[in-house]
């Protein structure tokens, strides 16, 4: 049984909570969770990964980072944007690990991961973008009603369940561990501060606008030159937040010039394929990472 | 003298298959290669069909899988009836896909293999999926690699490969065909073409060509029979008869079976079988497993582990 250890590191001026466990010969795996703090109706943080860190830690070193404004990491004083999240991620990875890592980003964390790849490619052995509406092209899509008519207040156990249920193919993965952690995160000072801050329309707009700016930066970079690191896209077949077609387009964008690009579609899963289908998720995730190492050897 | 032996003007093969063995399957002398130890057993079914004169498939297609995967699994690669170094059908009416599948089935039974992880490419993907529905007791998991034959929609094989600009039975023709199949043309090695030429020059293989091309059984029997068989097979999938873990693997740059064909196939299978994934490799054409062998092998080994007998 692997135990995750929590510790605090300094990254980009923020006392940053990370979870870590395991060791192995290959590069460490670093996990960047999803959620836009204060803008999505659930409280984000490393607890969203569920049992994935422990499963990975059986054969490798794993580090899960709480991003600014989520879990146990405060947002700092300045305006929160994707650029801030990416700068923090670069600093946290460099502070936590020696040598290039396999970076795995879910949802917003996937877009942040792509920004890290562009800004500090030497930090990464590979990038995996999981179920990421933030990173995928939006293509003048229709309104997404997944979070329509969210219950209020958003910080209760019932409200957290509602949000996870809306994002899922089936609700069975929403266990007490997830709800306990989500409620604790929702009540934390970092999350409460984000809720107060995002009540200001200008702050919310700044964060939302930065998502578009960041994704367009990734699209441009991938169009003009090879995306700098091997990348796989893992999509969930029934993700209510982003369709399989949108995720395949993200693959097409990266695949324009990056030879080592893979796409994987996990069946019968909503926005959390690593929770709803943990075994196939672990299989495709580690096969790509291990295959890259075998390719170099 | 076979392809495993270097020298005599042949290219040195960096990744040879284990020695070819033979077994009688219903009067058909059947060639196969085997390596590694179980309990988990992988059976590889390559593509193409008997009677090809421009190119010729054989067990060698999988040479980059056998040694690496045999470190952990038992790996068995048969030559299909009328292809590679296996005899052609005894009767004219057996120049059909049904006979190909019956031969694979009888081969698995004759070798007393445990339920196997079957890996089928192209036409071999069709055969493997069909066998998984006809004889689920023989199959533990199914891997389908770029199979325009199985996927619904318009396959573009004939568009890309129609009438090669070189004469049949020549190295130039075979090289042209495989280079058009592949995105990474450098994987079309001299060692691979050596085995293709050995197959094309095999008198038993040529008997199949005489039937399919010379006597016209390809157009009069094999293709119309396959079309009816495909309709039935897709109907079976829609009925939910395919009840084995299935991964569908596609080359993003395969011009003979576009990635949309793979998605359509995934959707039909995934509707009834939870344990289905769809996997795409960039800078890969029709021969994903030759174009990116390390990452393909890692994906396949992980899938076998996930669905092993345990």
Coordinates of C-alpha atoms in Angstrom, one line a residue:
Chain A
X1 CA 0.0 0.0 0.0
X2 CA 1.4 3.3 -1.1
X3 CA 0.9 6.4 1.1
X4 CA 0.8 9.8 -0.4
X5 CA 2.9 12.3 1.6
X6 CA 1.8 15.9 1.7
X7 CA 4.4 18.7 1.9
X8 CA 4.7 22.4 1.1
X9 CA 7.2 23.8 -1.3
X10 CA 7.9 27.4 -2.4
X11 CA 7.0 28.0 -6.1
X12 CA 6.7 31.4 -7.8
X13 CA 6.4 33.0 -4.3
X14 CA 3.5 30.7 -3.2
X15 CA 3.5 28.2 -0.4
X16 CA 2.5 25.2 -2.6
X17 CA 1.0 22.0 -1.5
X18 CA 2.2 18.9 -3.3
X19 CA 1.5 15.2 -2.7
X20 CA 4.2 12.7 -3.5
X21 CA 4.8 9.0 -3.4
X22 CA 6.7 6.1 -5.0
X23 CA 10.0 5.8 -6.8
X24 CA 11.2 4.1 -9.9
X25 CA 13.9 4.2 -12.6
X26 CA 12.1 6.3 -15.2
X27 CA 11.1 10.0 -15.1
X28 CA 8.7 11.1 -12.4
X29 CA 5.1 11.6 -13.3
X30 CA 3.7 15.1 -12.4
X31 CA -0.1 15.6 -12.2
X32 CA -1.8 19.0 -12.8
X33 CA -5.4 18.9 -11.8
X34 CA -8.3 20.6 -13.5
X35 CA -10.9 23.3 -12.7
X36 CA -10.9 27.0 -12.9
X37 CA -10.9 28.1 -9.3
X38 CA -14.0 30.2 -8.4
X39 CA -15.5 29.7 -11.9
X40 CA -16.5 26.0 -11.8
X41 CA -19.0 24.7 -9.3
X42 CA -16.7 22.2 -7.7
X43 CA -13.6 22.7 -5.6
X44 CA -10.5 21.6 -7.4
X45 CA -7.2 20.2 -6.2
X46 CA -5.2 17.0 -6.2
X47 CA -8.0 15.1 -4.6
X48 CA -9.7 15.0 -8.0
X49 CA -7.1 12.4 -9.1
X50 CA -8.6 9.7 -6.8
X51 CA -6.6 6.5 -6.8
X52 CA -4.4 7.4 -9.8
X53 CA -1.4 8.7 -7.8
X54 CA -1.2 5.6 -5.7
X55 CA -1.6 3.3 -8.7
X56 CA 1.2 5.2 -10.5
X57 CA 3.4 5.1 -7.4
X58 CA 3.7 1.4 -7.5
X59 CA 6.4 1.7 -10.2
X60 CA 7.4 5.3 -10.4
X61 CA 7.7 8.6 -8.5
X62 CA 4.5 10.6 -8.6
X63 CA 4.0 14.3 -7.6
X64 CA 0.5 16.0 -7.7
X65 CA 0.6 19.8 -7.5
X66 CA -2.2 21.9 -6.1
X67 CA -2.4 24.9 -8.4
X68 CA -2.8 28.5 -7.2
X69 CA -6.3 29.1 -5.8
X70 CA -7.0 25.3 -5.5
X71 CA -6.7 22.7 -2.8
X72 CA -3.9 23.8 -0.4
X73 CA -2.3 26.4 -2.5
X74 CA -3.3 30.1 -2.2
X75 CA -3.7 32.2 -5.3
X76 CA -1.5 35.1 -4.3
X77 CA -2.4 38.7 -4.6
X78 CA -2.3 39.5 -8.4
X79 CA -4.9 38.8 -11.0
X80 CA -5.3 35.0 -11.7
X81 CA -4.7 34.0 -15.3
X82 CA -3.5 31.0 -17.2
X83 CA -0.1 32.6 -17.5
X84 CA 0.1 32.8 -13.7
X85 CA -0.8 29.1 -13.5
X86 CA 1.7 28.1 -16.1
X87 CA 4.5 30.2 -14.5
X88 CA 3.7 28.5 -11.1
X89 CA 3.6 25.0 -12.7
X90 CA 7.1 25.6 -14.2
X91 CA 8.4 26.7 -10.9
X92 CA 6.8 23.9 -8.9
X93 CA 8.0 21.2 -11.3
X94 CA 11.6 22.5 -11.1
X95 CA 11.4 22.8 -7.3
X96 CA 10.0 19.4 -6.8
X97 CA 11.9 17.2 -9.2
X98 CA 15.3 16.8 -10.8
X99 CA 15.3 16.0 -14.4
X100 CA 12.5 15.9 -17.1
X101 CA 9.1 14.6 -16.0
X102 CA 6.1 13.0 -17.7
X103 CA 3.6 15.8 -17.2
X104 CA -0.1 14.9 -17.1
X105 CA -2.7 17.7 -17.1
X106 CA -6.5 17.3 -16.8
X107 CA -8.9 19.9 -18.1
X108 CA -7.4 23.3 -17.3
X109 CA -4.3 21.5 -16.2
X110 CA -3.9 20.1 -19.7
X111 CA -3.8 23.6 -21.2
X112 CA -1.4 24.7 -18.4
X113 CA 0.7 21.6 -19.3
X114 CA 0.9 22.7 -23.0
X115 CA 2.1 26.1 -21.9
X116 CA 4.8 24.6 -19.7
X117 CA 5.8 22.5 -22.7
X118 CA 6.2 25.6 -24.8
X119 CA 7.9 27.7 -22.2
X120 CA 10.2 25.1 -20.5
X121 CA 10.4 22.1 -22.8
X122 CA 13.5 20.9 -21.0
X123 CA 11.4 20.2 -17.9
X124 CA 9.3 17.5 -19.8
X125 CA 9.9 14.0 -21.1
X126 CA 6.3 14.0 -22.4
X127 CA 3.0 15.7 -22.0
X128 CA -0.4 14.0 -21.6
X129 CA -3.5 16.2 -22.0
X130 CA -6.6 14.6 -20.5
X131 CA -10.3 15.5 -21.2
X132 CA -9.5 19.2 -21.7
X133 CA -12.2 21.6 -22.9
X134 CA -9.8 24.3 -22.0
X135 CA -7.1 23.1 -24.5
X136 CA -9.3 21.8 -27.3
X137 CA -10.5 24.1 -30.0
X138 CA -14.0 25.4 -29.3
X139 CA -15.0 25.9 -32.9
X140 CA -18.0 28.2 -32.4
X141 CA -19.7 25.5 -30.5
X142 CA -23.1 25.7 -28.9
X143 CA -23.7 26.6 -25.3
X144 CA -22.6 23.9 -22.9
X145 CA -25.3 23.4 -20.3
X146 CA -23.5 20.9 -18.1
X147 CA -23.4 23.3 -15.2
X148 CA -26.7 25.0 -16.0
X149 CA -28.8 25.8 -12.9
X150 CA -26.1 24.9 -10.4
X151 CA -27.3 24.7 -6.8
X152 CA -26.4 27.4 -4.3
X153 CA -24.5 27.7 -2.1
X154 CA -21.8 25.8 -4.1
X155 CA -19.8 24.7 -1.2
X156 CA -22.1 22.1 0.3
X157 CA -21.6 18.3 0.0
X158 CA -24.8 18.1 -2.0
X159 CA -23.6 20.9 -4.4
X160 CA -20.2 19.2 -4.9
X161 CA -21.9 15.9 -5.6
X162 CA -24.2 17.7 -8.1
X163 CA -21.2 19.1 -10.0
X164 CA -19.3 15.8 -10.2
X165 CA -22.5 13.9 -11.2
X166 CA -23.1 16.4 -14.0
X167 CA -19.5 15.7 -15.3
X168 CA -19.7 12.0 -15.2
X169 CA -20.9 9.1 -17.4
X170 CA -22.0 7.3 -14.3
X171 CA -22.0 8.6 -10.7
X172 CA -20.5 5.5 -9.0
X173 CA -17.0 7.0 -8.7
X174 CA -18.2 9.8 -6.5
X175 CA -17.2 8.3 -3.2
X176 CA -16.9 9.7 0.3
X177 CA -13.2 10.3 -0.2
X178 CA -13.9 12.6 -3.1
X179 CA -16.8 14.5 -1.4
X180 CA -14.9 14.8 1.9
X181 CA -11.9 16.3 0.1
X182 CA -14.0 18.5 -2.1
X183 CA -15.9 19.9 0.9
X184 CA -12.7 20.5 2.8
X185 CA -11.2 22.2 -0.3
X186 CA -14.3 24.3 -0.7
X187 CA -14.1 25.5 2.8
X188 CA -10.4 26.2 2.6
X189 CA -9.1 29.8 2.6
X190 CA -7.7 29.4 -0.9
X191 CA -11.1 28.5 -2.4
X192 CA -13.0 31.0 -0.3
X193 CA -10.7 33.7 -1.5
X194 CA -11.2 32.7 -5.1
X195 CA -15.0 32.7 -4.7
X196 CA -14.9 36.2 -3.3
X197 CA -12.5 37.3 -6.1
X198 CA -14.4 35.7 -9.0
X199 CA -17.6 37.4 -7.8
X200 CA -16.1 40.5 -9.4
X201 CA -17.0 40.2 -13.1
X202 CA -13.8 41.8 -14.2
X203 CA -11.7 39.2 -12.4
X204 CA -13.8 36.4 -13.8
X205 CA -13.5 37.8 -17.3
X206 CA -9.7 38.2 -16.9
X207 CA -9.4 34.5 -16.1
X208 CA -11.8 33.3 -18.8
X209 CA -10.1 35.5 -21.4
X210 CA -6.7 34.1 -20.5
X211 CA -7.9 30.6 -21.4
X212 CA -8.6 31.7 -25.0
X213 CA -5.3 33.6 -25.1
X214 CA -3.4 30.6 -23.9
X215 CA -5.1 28.1 -26.2
X216 CA -4.5 30.3 -29.2
X217 CA -0.9 30.5 -28.2
X218 CA -0.7 26.8 -28.2
X219 CA -2.5 26.5 -31.6
X220 CA -0.1 29.1 -33.2
X221 CA 3.0 27.4 -31.8
X222 CA 1.9 24.0 -33.0
X223 CA 1.1 25.4 -36.4
X224 CA 4.3 27.2 -36.9
X225 CA 6.8 24.6 -35.6
X226 CA 6.9 21.2 -34.0
X227 CA 5.2 21.1 -30.6
X228 CA 8.3 20.7 -28.4
X229 CA 7.6 17.4 -26.5
X230 CA 6.0 14.0 -27.3
X231 CA 2.3 14.4 -26.5
X232 CA -0.7 12.2 -26.1
X233 CA -4.3 13.2 -25.9
X234 CA -6.6 11.1 -23.8
X235 CA -10.3 11.7 -24.4
X236 CA -13.4 10.3 -22.7
X237 CA -16.1 9.0 -25.0
X238 CA -19.0 10.6 -23.0
X239 CA -17.3 13.7 -21.7
X240 CA -20.2 16.2 -21.3
X241 CA -17.7 19.2 -21.3
X242 CA -15.8 18.4 -24.5
X243 CA -16.7 16.0 -27.4
X244 CA -14.5 13.3 -28.7
X245 CA -14.4 15.3 -32.0
X246 CA -13.0 18.4 -30.2
X247 CA -10.4 16.2 -28.5
X248 CA -9.4 14.6 -31.8
X249 CA -9.0 18.1 -33.2
X250 CA -6.6 18.9 -30.4
X251 CA -4.7 15.8 -31.5
X252 CA -4.6 17.0 -35.1
X253 CA -3.2 20.3 -34.0
X254 CA -0.4 18.8 -32.0
X255 CA 0.2 16.1 -34.7
X256 CA 0.9 18.7 -37.4
X257 CA 4.6 18.7 -36.6
X258 CA 5.2 16.6 -33.5
X259 CA 6.0 13.1 -34.7
X260 CA 5.4 11.4 -31.4
X261 CA 1.7 12.2 -30.9
X262 CA -0.9 9.7 -29.8
X263 CA -4.7 9.9 -29.3
X264 CA -6.7 7.6 -27.0
X265 CA -10.4 7.4 -26.5
X266 CA -11.7 5.8 -23.2
X267 CA -15.1 4.2 -23.4
X268 CA -18.0 4.9 -21.0
X269 CA -16.5 7.8 -19.1
X270 CA -17.3 11.4 -18.5
X271 CA -14.8 14.2 -17.6
X272 CA -12.9 12.0 -15.2
X273 CA -11.6 9.0 -17.2
X274 CA -9.0 8.2 -14.6
X275 CA -11.7 7.8 -12.0
X276 CA -14.5 6.2 -14.1
X277 CA -12.2 3.8 -16.0
X278 CA -9.0 3.7 -13.9
X279 CA -7.5 0.5 -15.4
X280 CA -7.7 1.3 -19.1
X281 CA -6.6 4.9 -18.3
X282 CA -3.5 3.7 -16.4
X283 CA -2.8 1.3 -19.3
X284 CA -2.7 3.9 -22.1
X285 CA -1.1 6.6 -19.9
X286 CA 1.9 4.4 -18.9
X287 CA 2.2 2.6 -22.3
X288 CA 2.9 5.9 -24.0
X289 CA 5.5 6.9 -21.3
X290 CA 7.2 3.5 -21.3
X291 CA 7.0 3.3 -25.1
X292 CA 8.9 6.6 -25.5
X293 CA 11.6 5.3 -23.2
X294 CA 11.9 2.1 -25.2
X295 CA 12.1 4.1 -28.4
X296 CA 15.0 6.1 -27.1
X297 CA 16.8 3.0 -25.9
Chain B
X1 CA 16.5 -22.2 -47.2
X2 CA 14.3 -19.6 -45.8
X3 CA 14.1 -15.9 -44.9
X4 CA 15.8 -16.4 -41.5
X5 CA 19.1 -17.2 -43.1
X6 CA 21.3 -14.2 -44.0
X7 CA 23.7 -14.3 -46.9
X8 CA 23.2 -15.6 -50.5
X9 CA 22.6 -12.0 -51.6
X10 CA 20.0 -11.3 -49.0
X11 CA 20.1 -8.3 -46.7
X12 CA 21.1 -8.9 -43.1
X13 CA 18.0 -9.0 -41.0
X14 CA 18.3 -7.1 -37.7
X15 CA 15.1 -8.6 -36.4
X16 CA 14.6 -12.2 -37.6
X17 CA 11.6 -14.3 -36.8
X18 CA 12.2 -17.6 -35.0
X19 CA 12.5 -20.6 -37.3
X20 CA 9.5 -21.5 -39.4
X21 CA 7.5 -24.6 -38.3
X22 CA 4.8 -26.5 -40.1
X23 CA 1.6 -28.2 -38.9
X24 CA -1.1 -30.0 -40.9
X25 CA -4.4 -28.3 -40.6
X26 CA -7.2 -30.2 -42.4
X27 CA -4.8 -31.2 -45.2
X28 CA -3.3 -27.7 -45.5
X29 CA 0.4 -27.6 -44.7
X30 CA 0.5 -24.6 -42.5
X31 CA 3.6 -22.5 -41.7
X32 CA 3.9 -20.7 -38.4
X33 CA 6.4 -19.1 -36.0
X34 CA 6.4 -19.3 -32.3
X35 CA 8.4 -17.9 -29.4
X36 CA 8.1 -17.2 -25.7
X37 CA 6.1 -18.8 -22.9
X38 CA 2.5 -18.3 -21.6
X39 CA 0.2 -18.4 -20.0
X40 CA -0.9 -15.3 -21.9
X41 CA -0.8 -16.1 -25.6
X42 CA -0.8 -13.7 -28.5
X43 CA -1.8 -14.7 -32.0
X44 CA -1.0 -12.3 -34.8
X45 CA -3.0 -12.3 -38.0
X46 CA -1.6 -10.2 -40.8
X47 CA -3.5 -8.5 -43.7
X48 CA -3.9 -9.0 -47.4
X49 CA -5.4 -12.1 -49.1
X50 CA -4.3 -15.0 -51.2
X51 CA -3.5 -14.2 -54.8
X52 CA -1.9 -10.8 -54.5
X53 CA 0.5 -10.4 -57.4
X54 CA 1.7 -6.8 -56.7
X55 CA 2.8 -7.5 -53.1
X56 CA 2.6 -10.4 -50.7
X57 CA 2.0 -10.5 -46.9
X58 CA 3.4 -13.1 -44.6
X59 CA 4.2 -13.7 -41.0
X60 CA 7.2 -11.5 -41.4
X61 CA 5.0 -8.5 -41.2
X62 CA 5.1 -8.9 -37.4
X63 CA 8.9 -9.4 -37.0
X64 CA 9.2 -6.3 -34.8
X65 CA 6.6 -7.7 -32.4
X66 CA 7.7 -11.3 -31.9
X67 CA 11.1 -11.0 -30.1
X68 CA 10.2 -8.0 -27.8
X69 CA 6.7 -9.4 -26.8
X70 CA 8.1 -13.0 -26.5
X71 CA 10.0 -11.8 -23.4
X72 CA 6.7 -11.8 -21.5
X73 CA 4.2 -13.7 -23.5
X74 CA 3.8 -16.8 -25.8
X75 CA 3.7 -15.3 -29.3
X76 CA 2.3 -17.3 -32.3
X77 CA 2.2 -16.1 -35.9
X78 CA 0.6 -18.3 -38.5
X79 CA 0.7 -17.9 -42.3
X80 CA -2.9 -17.7 -43.4
X81 CA -4.2 -20.2 -46.0
X82 CA -2.8 -19.5 -49.4
X83 CA -0.5 -16.8 -48.1
X84 CA 3.2 -16.7 -47.0
X85 CA 4.3 -20.3 -46.9
X86 CA 1.0 -22.1 -46.1
X87 CA -0.6 -24.2 -48.9
X88 CA -3.5 -22.6 -50.9
X89 CA -7.1 -23.9 -50.5
X90 CA -7.7 -27.5 -51.7
X91 CA -11.0 -26.6 -53.4
X92 CA -11.9 -23.6 -55.6
X93 CA -14.9 -22.8 -53.4
X94 CA -12.6 -22.2 -50.5
X95 CA -11.0 -19.0 -51.9
X96 CA -13.2 -17.1 -49.4
X97 CA -12.7 -15.2 -46.2
X98 CA -14.8 -17.8 -44.5
X99 CA -12.2 -20.4 -45.3
X100 CA -9.4 -18.1 -44.1
X101 CA -11.2 -17.7 -40.7
X102 CA -11.9 -21.5 -40.4
X103 CA -8.3 -22.2 -41.0
X104 CA -7.2 -19.8 -38.3
X105 CA -9.8 -21.3 -36.0
X106 CA -8.6 -24.8 -36.7
X107 CA -5.0 -23.7 -36.2
X108 CA -5.7 -22.3 -32.7
X109 CA -7.5 -25.5 -31.8
X110 CA -4.9 -27.8 -33.2
X111 CA -2.1 -26.0 -31.2
X112 CA -4.3 -26.4 -28.1
X113 CA -3.8 -22.7 -27.3
X114 CA -5.5 -21.2 -24.3
X115 CA -8.0 -18.4 -25.1
X116 CA -5.7 -16.0 -27.0
X117 CA -5.2 -12.3 -27.3
X118 CA -5.7 -12.0 -31.1
X119 CA -4.1 -9.1 -33.0
X120 CA -5.4 -8.6 -36.5
X121 CA -4.3 -6.1 -39.1
X122 CA -6.3 -4.9 -42.1
X123 CA -8.0 -8.0 -43.6
X124 CA -6.6 -9.9 -40.6
X125 CA -8.5 -7.5 -38.4
X126 CA -11.7 -8.5 -40.0
X127 CA -10.9 -12.2 -39.6
X128 CA -9.9 -11.7 -36.0
X129 CA -13.1 -9.8 -35.1
X130 CA -15.3 -12.4 -36.9
X131 CA -13.5 -15.2 -35.1
X132 CA -14.1 -13.5 -31.7
X133 CA -17.8 -13.6 -32.5
X134 CA -17.9 -17.1 -34.0
X135 CA -15.7 -18.7 -31.4
X136 CA -15.5 -16.4 -28.3
X137 CA -14.3 -19.4 -26.3
X138 CA -11.0 -19.2 -28.2
X139 CA -10.5 -15.4 -27.8
X140 CA -9.6 -13.5 -24.6
X141 CA -9.1 -10.1 -26.2
X142 CA -9.1 -8.5 -29.6
X143 CA -6.8 -5.9 -31.1
X144 CA -7.8 -4.5 -34.5
X145 CA -5.1 -2.5 -36.3
X146 CA -6.2 -0.2 -39.2
X147 CA -8.8 -2.5 -40.8
X148 CA -10.6 -0.9 -43.7
X149 CA -12.0 -4.4 -44.3
X150 CA -13.9 -4.4 -41.0
X151 CA -14.7 -0.7 -40.7
X152 CA -17.9 0.7 -42.2
X153 CA -17.7 3.5 -44.7
X154 CA -15.6 3.9 -47.8
X155 CA -12.2 2.2 -47.7
X156 CA -9.7 3.8 -50.0
X157 CA -7.3 1.0 -50.4
X158 CA -8.1 0.5 -54.1
X159 CA -7.9 4.2 -54.7
X160 CA -4.4 4.5 -53.3
X161 CA -3.0 1.2 -54.6
X162 CA -4.8 0.7 -57.9
X163 CA -2.6 -0.6 -60.7
X164 CA 1.0 -0.1 -59.5
X165 CA 3.3 1.5 -62.1
X166 CA 5.6 -1.6 -62.0
X167 CA 5.0 -5.2 -63.3
X168 CA 3.5 -7.7 -61.0
X169 CA 5.9 -10.1 -59.1
X170 CA 8.7 -7.5 -59.1
X171 CA 10.5 -6.0 -56.1
X172 CA 9.8 -2.6 -57.5
X173 CA 6.0 -3.3 -57.4
X174 CA 6.1 -4.6 -53.9
X175 CA 8.2 -1.7 -52.7
X176 CA 5.9 0.8 -54.4
X177 CA 2.8 -0.8 -52.7
X178 CA 4.3 -0.8 -49.2
X179 CA 5.8 2.7 -49.5
X180 CA 2.3 3.9 -50.4
X181 CA 0.9 2.0 -47.4
X182 CA 3.4 3.5 -44.9
X183 CA 3.9 7.1 -43.7
X184 CA 7.5 6.3 -42.7
X185 CA 8.8 4.9 -45.9
X186 CA 12.1 4.0 -44.4
X187 CA 10.5 1.1 -42.6
X188 CA 10.1 -0.6 -46.0
X189 CA 13.5 -2.4 -45.6
X190 CA 15.4 -4.6 -47.9
X191 CA 15.0 -7.5 -45.4
X192 CA 11.2 -7.1 -45.6
X193 CA 11.3 -7.0 -49.4
X194 CA 13.5 -10.1 -49.4
X195 CA 10.7 -12.0 -47.7
X196 CA 8.0 -10.5 -50.0
X197 CA 10.0 -11.7 -53.0
X198 CA 10.5 -15.1 -51.5
X199 CA 6.8 -15.4 -51.0
X200 CA 6.0 -14.1 -54.5
X201 CA 8.4 -16.7 -56.0
X202 CA 7.0 -19.6 -53.9
X203 CA 5.2 -22.0 -56.3
X204 CA 2.5 -22.8 -53.7
X205 CA 1.7 -19.1 -53.4
X206 CA 1.6 -18.8 -57.2
X207 CA -1.0 -21.4 -57.4
X208 CA -3.3 -19.1 -55.4
X209 CA -2.4 -16.2 -57.7
X210 CA -3.4 -18.4 -60.7
X211 CA -6.8 -19.0 -59.1
X212 CA -7.5 -15.4 -57.9
X213 CA -6.1 -13.5 -60.9
X214 CA -5.7 -16.1 -63.6
X215 CA -9.1 -17.8 -63.2
X216 CA -10.8 -14.7 -61.9
X217 CA -11.9 -16.1 -58.5
X218 CA -11.0 -12.8 -56.9
X219 CA -13.7 -10.9 -58.7
X220 CA -16.2 -13.7 -59.1
X221 CA -16.0 -15.3 -55.6
X222 CA -13.7 -13.8 -53.0
X223 CA -14.8 -10.1 -53.2
X224 CA -18.6 -10.7 -53.5
X225 CA -18.4 -13.3 -50.8
X226 CA -16.5 -10.9 -48.5
X227 CA -19.1 -8.1 -49.1
X228 CA -21.9 -10.4 -48.0
X229 CA -19.8 -11.6 -45.1
X230 CA -19.0 -8.0 -44.1
X231 CA -22.7 -7.0 -44.0
X232 CA -23.4 -9.9 -41.7
X233 CA -20.3 -9.2 -39.5
X234 CA -21.2 -5.5 -39.0
X235 CA -24.8 -6.6 -38.2
X236 CA -23.4 -9.0 -35.6
X237 CA -21.4 -6.1 -34.0
X238 CA -24.5 -3.9 -33.9
X239 CA -26.4 -6.8 -32.2
X240 CA -23.8 -6.8 -29.5
X241 CA -22.2 -10.2 -30.3
X242 CA -18.6 -8.9 -30.0
X243 CA -18.1 -9.4 -26.3
X244 CA -14.4 -9.3 -25.8
X245 CA -12.1 -6.5 -24.7
X246 CA -11.3 -4.7 -27.9
X247 CA -8.7 -2.0 -28.8
X248 CA -8.9 -0.4 -32.1
X249 CA -5.5 1.0 -33.2
X250 CA -5.2 3.4 -36.2
X251 CA -2.4 5.2 -38.1
X252 CA -3.3 8.8 -38.4
X253 CA -1.8 9.1 -41.9
X254 CA -3.2 5.9 -43.3
X255 CA -4.6 6.9 -46.7
X256 CA -6.1 3.5 -47.4
X257 CA -8.2 3.6 -44.2
X258 CA -8.7 7.1 -42.9
X259 CA -8.9 7.8 -39.2
X260 CA -12.7 8.4 -39.5
X261 CA -13.1 4.8 -40.5
X262 CA -11.5 3.8 -37.2
X263 CA -13.8 6.1 -35.1
X264 CA -16.9 4.6 -36.8
X265 CA -15.7 1.2 -36.0
X266 CA -14.9 2.1 -32.4
X267 CA -18.4 3.6 -32.0
X268 CA -20.1 0.5 -33.2
X269 CA -18.1 -1.8 -30.9
X270 CA -18.0 0.5 -27.9
X271 CA -21.8 0.7 -27.8
X272 CA -21.9 -2.9 -26.6
X273 CA -18.5 -3.6 -25.1
X274 CA -17.4 -1.4 -22.2
X275 CA -13.8 -2.5 -22.5
X276 CA -13.1 -0.8 -25.8
X277 CA -10.5 1.8 -26.6
X278 CA -9.5 3.7 -29.7
X279 CA -5.9 4.6 -30.2
X280 CA -4.3 6.7 -32.9
X281 CA -0.6 7.1 -33.7
X282 CA 0.7 10.1 -35.5
X283 CA 3.1 9.8 -38.5
X284 CA 1.9 6.3 -39.1
X285 CA 0.3 4.8 -42.2
X286 CA -1.2 1.4 -42.6
X287 CA 1.6 -0.5 -40.8
X288 CA 1.5 1.2 -37.3
X289 CA 3.2 -1.7 -35.7
X290 CA 6.2 -1.5 -38.1
X291 CA 6.3 2.3 -38.1
X292 CA 6.3 2.8 -34.3
X293 CA 7.1 -0.7 -32.9
X294 CA 8.2 0.4 -29.4
X295 CA 5.1 2.4 -28.6
X296 CA 2.9 -0.1 -30.3
X297 CA 4.4 -3.0 -28.3
X298 CA 4.0 -1.0 -25.1
X299 CA 0.4 -0.4 -25.8
X300 CA -0.3 -4.0 -26.7
X301 CA 1.5 -5.4 -23.7
X302 CA -0.4 -3.1 -21.4
X303 CA -3.7 -4.2 -23.0
X304 CA -2.8 -7.9 -22.6
X305 CA -1.8 -7.3 -18.9
X306 CA -5.1 -5.5 -18.3
X307 CA -7.2 -8.4 -19.8
X308 CA -5.0 -11.3 -18.8
X309 CA -6.5 -14.4 -17.1
X310 CA -5.0 -13.4 -13.8

